[in-house]
Each structure stands twice: as structure tokens, then as C-alpha cells.
mmCIF file of C-alpha atoms in Angstrom:
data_model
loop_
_atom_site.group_PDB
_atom_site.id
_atom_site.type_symbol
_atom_site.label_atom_id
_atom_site.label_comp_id
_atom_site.label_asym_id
_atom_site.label_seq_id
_atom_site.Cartn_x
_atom_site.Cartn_y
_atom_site.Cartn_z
ATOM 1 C CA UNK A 1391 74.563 103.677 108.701
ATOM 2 C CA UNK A 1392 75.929 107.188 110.023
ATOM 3 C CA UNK A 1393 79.325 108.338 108.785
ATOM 4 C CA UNK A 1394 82.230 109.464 111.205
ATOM 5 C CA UNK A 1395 84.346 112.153 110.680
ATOM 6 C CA UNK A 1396 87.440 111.094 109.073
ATOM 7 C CA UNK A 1397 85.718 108.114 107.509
ATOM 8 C CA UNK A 1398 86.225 108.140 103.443
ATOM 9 C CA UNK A 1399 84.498 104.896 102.420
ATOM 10 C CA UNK A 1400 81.324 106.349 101.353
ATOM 11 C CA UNK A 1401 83.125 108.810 99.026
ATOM 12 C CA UNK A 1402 84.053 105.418 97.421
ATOM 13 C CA UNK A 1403 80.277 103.865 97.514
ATOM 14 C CA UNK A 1404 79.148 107.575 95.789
ATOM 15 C CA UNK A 1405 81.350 107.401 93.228
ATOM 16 C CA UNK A 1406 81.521 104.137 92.382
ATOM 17 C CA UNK A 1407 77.254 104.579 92.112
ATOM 18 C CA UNK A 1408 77.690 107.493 90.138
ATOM 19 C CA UNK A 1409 79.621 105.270 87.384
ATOM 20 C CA UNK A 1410 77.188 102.129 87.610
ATOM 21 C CA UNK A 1411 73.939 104.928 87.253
ATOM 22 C CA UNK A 1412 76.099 106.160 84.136
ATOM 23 C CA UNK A 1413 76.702 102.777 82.745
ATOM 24 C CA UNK A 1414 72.800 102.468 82.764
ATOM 25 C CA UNK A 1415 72.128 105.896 81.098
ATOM 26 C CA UNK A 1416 74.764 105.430 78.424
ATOM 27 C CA UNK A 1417 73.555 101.979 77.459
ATOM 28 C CA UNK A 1418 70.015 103.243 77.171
ATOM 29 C CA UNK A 1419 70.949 106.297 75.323
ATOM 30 C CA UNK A 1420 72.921 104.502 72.736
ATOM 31 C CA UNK A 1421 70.705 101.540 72.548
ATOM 32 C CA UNK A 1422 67.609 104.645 71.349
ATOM 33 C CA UNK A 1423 70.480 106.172 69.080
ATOM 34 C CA UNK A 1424 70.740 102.795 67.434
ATOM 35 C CA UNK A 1425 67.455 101.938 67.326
ATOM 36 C CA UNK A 1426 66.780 105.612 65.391
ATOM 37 C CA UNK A 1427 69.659 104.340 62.938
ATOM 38 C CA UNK A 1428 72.381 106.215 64.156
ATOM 39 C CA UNK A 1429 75.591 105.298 63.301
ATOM 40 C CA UNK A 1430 78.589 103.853 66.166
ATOM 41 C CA UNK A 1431 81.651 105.792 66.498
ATOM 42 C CA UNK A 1432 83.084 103.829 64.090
ATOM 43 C CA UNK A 1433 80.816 104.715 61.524
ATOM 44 C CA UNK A 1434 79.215 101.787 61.537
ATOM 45 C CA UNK A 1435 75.186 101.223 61.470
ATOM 46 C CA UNK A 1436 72.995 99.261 63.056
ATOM 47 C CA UNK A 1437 69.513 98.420 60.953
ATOM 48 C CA UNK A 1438 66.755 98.646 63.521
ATOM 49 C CA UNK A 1439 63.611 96.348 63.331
ATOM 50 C CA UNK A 1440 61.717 99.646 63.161
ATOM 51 C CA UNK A 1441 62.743 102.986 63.069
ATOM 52 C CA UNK A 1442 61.424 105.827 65.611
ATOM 53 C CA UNK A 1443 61.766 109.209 64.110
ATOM 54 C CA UNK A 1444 63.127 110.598 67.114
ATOM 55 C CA UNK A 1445 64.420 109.225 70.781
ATOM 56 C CA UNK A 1446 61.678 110.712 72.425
ATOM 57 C CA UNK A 1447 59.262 108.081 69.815
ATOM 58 C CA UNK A 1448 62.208 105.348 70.271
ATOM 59 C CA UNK A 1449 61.744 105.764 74.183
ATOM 60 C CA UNK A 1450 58.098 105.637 74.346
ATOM 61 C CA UNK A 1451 58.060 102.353 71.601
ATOM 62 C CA UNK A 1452 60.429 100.274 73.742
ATOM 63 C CA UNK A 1453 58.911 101.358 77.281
ATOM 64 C CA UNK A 1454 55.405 100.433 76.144
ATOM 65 C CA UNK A 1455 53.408 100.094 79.446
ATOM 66 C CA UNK A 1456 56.411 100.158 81.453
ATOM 67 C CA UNK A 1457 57.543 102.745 83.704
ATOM 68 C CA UNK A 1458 61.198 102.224 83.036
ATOM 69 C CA UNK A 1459 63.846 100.143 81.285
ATOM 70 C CA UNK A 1460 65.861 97.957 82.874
ATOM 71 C CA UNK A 1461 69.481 97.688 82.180
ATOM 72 C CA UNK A 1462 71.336 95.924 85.064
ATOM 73 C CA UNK A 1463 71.110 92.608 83.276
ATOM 74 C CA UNK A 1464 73.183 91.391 80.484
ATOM 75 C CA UNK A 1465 70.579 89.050 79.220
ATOM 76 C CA UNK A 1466 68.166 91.249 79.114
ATOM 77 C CA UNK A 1467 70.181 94.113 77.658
ATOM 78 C CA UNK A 1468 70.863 91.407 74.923
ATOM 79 C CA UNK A 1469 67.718 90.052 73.900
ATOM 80 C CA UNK A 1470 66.322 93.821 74.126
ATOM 81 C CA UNK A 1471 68.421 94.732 70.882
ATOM 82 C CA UNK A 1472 68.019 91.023 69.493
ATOM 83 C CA UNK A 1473 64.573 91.914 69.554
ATOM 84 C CA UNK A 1474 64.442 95.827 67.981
ATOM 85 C CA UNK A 1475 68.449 95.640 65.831
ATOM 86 C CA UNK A 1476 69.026 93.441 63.866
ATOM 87 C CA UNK A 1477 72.855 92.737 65.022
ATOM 88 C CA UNK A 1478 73.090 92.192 68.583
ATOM 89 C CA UNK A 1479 76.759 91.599 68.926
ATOM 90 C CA UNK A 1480 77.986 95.372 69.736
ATOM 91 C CA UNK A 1481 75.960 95.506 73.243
ATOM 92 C CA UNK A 1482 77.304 91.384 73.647
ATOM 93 C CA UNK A 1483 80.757 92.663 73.302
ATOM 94 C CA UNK A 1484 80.072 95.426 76.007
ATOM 95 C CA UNK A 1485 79.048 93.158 78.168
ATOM 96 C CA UNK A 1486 82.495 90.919 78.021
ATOM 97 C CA UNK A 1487 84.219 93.966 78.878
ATOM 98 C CA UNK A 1488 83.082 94.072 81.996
ATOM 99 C CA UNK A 1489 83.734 90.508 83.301
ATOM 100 C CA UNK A 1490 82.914 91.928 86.814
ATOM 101 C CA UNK A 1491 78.957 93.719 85.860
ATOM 102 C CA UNK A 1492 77.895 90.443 88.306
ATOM 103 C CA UNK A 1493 79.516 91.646 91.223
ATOM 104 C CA UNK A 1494 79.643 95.668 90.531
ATOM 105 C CA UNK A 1495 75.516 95.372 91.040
ATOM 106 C CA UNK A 1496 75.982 93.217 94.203
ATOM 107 C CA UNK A 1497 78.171 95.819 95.507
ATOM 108 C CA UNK A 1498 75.618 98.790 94.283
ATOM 109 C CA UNK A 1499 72.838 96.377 96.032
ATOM 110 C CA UNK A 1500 74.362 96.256 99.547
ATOM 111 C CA UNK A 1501 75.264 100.121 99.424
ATOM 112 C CA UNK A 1502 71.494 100.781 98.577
ATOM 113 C CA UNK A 1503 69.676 97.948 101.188
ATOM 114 C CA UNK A 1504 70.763 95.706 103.719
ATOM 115 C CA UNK A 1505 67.786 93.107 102.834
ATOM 116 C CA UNK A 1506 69.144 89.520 103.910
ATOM 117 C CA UNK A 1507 69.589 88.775 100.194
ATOM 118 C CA UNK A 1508 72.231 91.768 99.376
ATOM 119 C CA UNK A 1509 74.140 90.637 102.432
ATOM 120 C CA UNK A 1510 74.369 87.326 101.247
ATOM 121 C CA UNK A 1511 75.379 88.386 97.658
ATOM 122 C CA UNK A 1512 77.629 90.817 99.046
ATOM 123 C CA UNK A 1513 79.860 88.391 101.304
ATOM 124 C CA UNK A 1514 80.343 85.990 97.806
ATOM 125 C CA UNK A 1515 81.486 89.213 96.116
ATOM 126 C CA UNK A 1516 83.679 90.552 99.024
ATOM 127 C CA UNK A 1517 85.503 86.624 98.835
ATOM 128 C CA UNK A 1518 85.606 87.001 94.985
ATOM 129 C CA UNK A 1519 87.292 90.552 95.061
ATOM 130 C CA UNK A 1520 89.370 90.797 98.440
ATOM 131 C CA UNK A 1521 89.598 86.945 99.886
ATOM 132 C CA UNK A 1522 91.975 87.423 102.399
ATOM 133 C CA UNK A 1523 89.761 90.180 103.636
ATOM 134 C CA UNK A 1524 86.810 88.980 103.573
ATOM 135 C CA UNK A 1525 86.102 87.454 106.749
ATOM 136 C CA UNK A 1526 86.306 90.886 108.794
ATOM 137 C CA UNK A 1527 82.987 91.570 109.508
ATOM 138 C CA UNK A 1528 83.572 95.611 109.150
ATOM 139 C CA UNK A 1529 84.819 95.104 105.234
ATOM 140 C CA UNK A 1530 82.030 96.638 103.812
ATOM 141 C CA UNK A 1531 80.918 98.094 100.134
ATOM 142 C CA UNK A 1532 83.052 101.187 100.705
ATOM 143 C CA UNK A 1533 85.940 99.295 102.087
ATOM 144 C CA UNK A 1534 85.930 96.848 99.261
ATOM 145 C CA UNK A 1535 85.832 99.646 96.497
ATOM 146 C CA UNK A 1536 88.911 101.516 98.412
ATOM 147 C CA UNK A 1537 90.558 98.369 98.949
ATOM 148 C CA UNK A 1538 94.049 98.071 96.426
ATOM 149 C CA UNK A 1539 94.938 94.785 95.119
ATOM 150 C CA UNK A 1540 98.587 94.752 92.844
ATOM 151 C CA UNK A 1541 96.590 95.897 89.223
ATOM 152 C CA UNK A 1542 95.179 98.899 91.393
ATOM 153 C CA UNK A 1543 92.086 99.959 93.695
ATOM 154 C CA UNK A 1544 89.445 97.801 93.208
ATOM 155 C CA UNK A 1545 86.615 100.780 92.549
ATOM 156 C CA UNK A 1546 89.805 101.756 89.800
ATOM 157 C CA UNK A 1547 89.664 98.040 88.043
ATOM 158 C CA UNK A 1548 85.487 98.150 87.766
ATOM 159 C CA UNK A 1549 84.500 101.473 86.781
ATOM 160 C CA UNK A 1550 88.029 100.916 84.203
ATOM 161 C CA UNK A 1551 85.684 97.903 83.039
ATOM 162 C CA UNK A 1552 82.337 99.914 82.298
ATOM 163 C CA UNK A 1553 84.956 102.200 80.671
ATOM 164 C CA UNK A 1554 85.843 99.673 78.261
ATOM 165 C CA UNK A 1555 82.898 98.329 77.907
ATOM 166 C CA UNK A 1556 80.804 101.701 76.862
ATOM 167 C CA UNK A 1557 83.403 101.864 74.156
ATOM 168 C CA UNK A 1558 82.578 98.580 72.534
ATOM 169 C CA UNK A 1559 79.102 99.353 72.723
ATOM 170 C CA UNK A 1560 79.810 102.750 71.191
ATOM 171 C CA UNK A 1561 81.615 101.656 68.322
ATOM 172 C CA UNK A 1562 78.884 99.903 66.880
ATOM 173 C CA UNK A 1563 78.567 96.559 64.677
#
């Protein structure tokens, strides 16, 4: 899709990407800080099922013969540290911080294809987030994020959620 001068949406799809993409990073870095026994901000620890001597050894355990780790998924962000920590809970009670992590990837999955699938997925988020706009057929993923409701600008309510929810994962057990 080719961008017009004066047109600001995709400032709105970049940055709200740049947030999800650091969502991701953080939950993987803090997950391999845990898992080498590092204590949350709160001072509290988190006994590992094993522990790495390093995050370079923690990264290379948990990939195994994968390439990467997925983190887009709650469940499997969940059952990842129910399988290597022994408490769970802290990356459970990230996850209800961000009430919207459903629709923030449908939104990051229409900016990035245009696949039949993310359209679909797209148009159920659009009605979720902005009903009474979501029947214009030019209300796309930059649109959306830029769009205000009363609490604020929707891209300001979702990345405010991965805000909140990085600090319950941070603070540990």
C-alpha cells in the first residue's frame, strides 16, 4: 500500500509495531533472567526447573532445535514457564493486563499481510475497538490505532496495556 503525502496513519502502524516487537523481547528477556534465577523487581525469585549459568546457555536450552521462540500467545507463554519455573503466575498476571493482546496481534497481522485470514480477523477487531466505524471500508490498522475513543487514542489504551502488563511480569512471584 503506498503512502500519500500528508497521510500519518502509518506513523501509527510503526509505532504501535515497535511496542508489540518490544512486548516480545521483554517477555523473552525476563522469562531467561528468571529461568537463570534472577530475582523480579520486587525482589522476589523465581526457582527454575534447571538453572542455565548464563542467558546465552538459558537461550540455547529453551530454543532446542528451534529457530526462535514464540511469544505472541498467552498459552504458550504460560505453559513455557509452567514447564522450566516452578511458579507460573507472574507471566499469567501479565497476560490479564493486557485484556486486548487478542486483538493488538490481529492489528500487527493486517499491518504485516493482507492474507484473507488477517482481513477477516481484522474487521472483528475493527467492530470490537471502533464499532461505529467499522463499516467504512478505508478504516484500516493505522486508522484504528489513531482513532480516539473518550479514555484516549486507541494505539494510547494498548501499548498503556503492554505497559502494565511488562510490569507485572517484572515484579516477579
Amino acid at each position: 500500500e503506498e503512502i500519500e503525502a500528508g497521510d500519518t496513519t502509518w506513523r501509527f502502524e510503526t509505532a504501535f509495531l515497535r511496542a508489540l516487537l518490544g512486548w516480545e523481547s521483554f517477555l523473552e528477556d525476563v522469562f531467561l533472567h528468571y529461568l537463570c534465577g534472577r530475582d523480579g523487581t520486587d525482589g522476589h525469585s523465581c526457582t527454575p526447573i534447571v538453572r542455565p549459568r548464563s542467558i546465552e546457555v538459558a537461550r540455547s536450552v529453551v530454543l532446542g532445535d528451534f529457530d526462535y521462540l514464540e511469544w505472541t500467545s498467552r498459552a504458550t507463554v504460560v505453559s513455557r514457564a509452567d514447564h522450566w519455573l516452578a511458579d507460573k503466575s507472574f507471566f499469567e498476571s501479565g497476560f490479564n493486563k493486557a485484556p486486548e493482546l487478542k486483538h493488538m496481534y490481529r492489528i500487527r497481522n493486517r499491518i504485516a499481510h493482507s492474507s484473507t485470514k488477517s482481513q477477516q480477523d481484522f474487521a472483528a477487531t475493527r467492530q470490537h475497538l471502533a464499532p461505529h466505524r467499522a463499516h467504512y471500508k478505508g478504516f484500516g490498522p493505522g486508522m484504528l490505532l489513531r482513532h480516539s475513543r473518550p479514555a484516549g487514542r486507541n494505539v494510547d489504551l494498548l501499548v498503556a496495556q503492554l505497559k502494565n502488563a511488562a510490569t507485572a511480569v517484572a515484579k516477579g512471584p
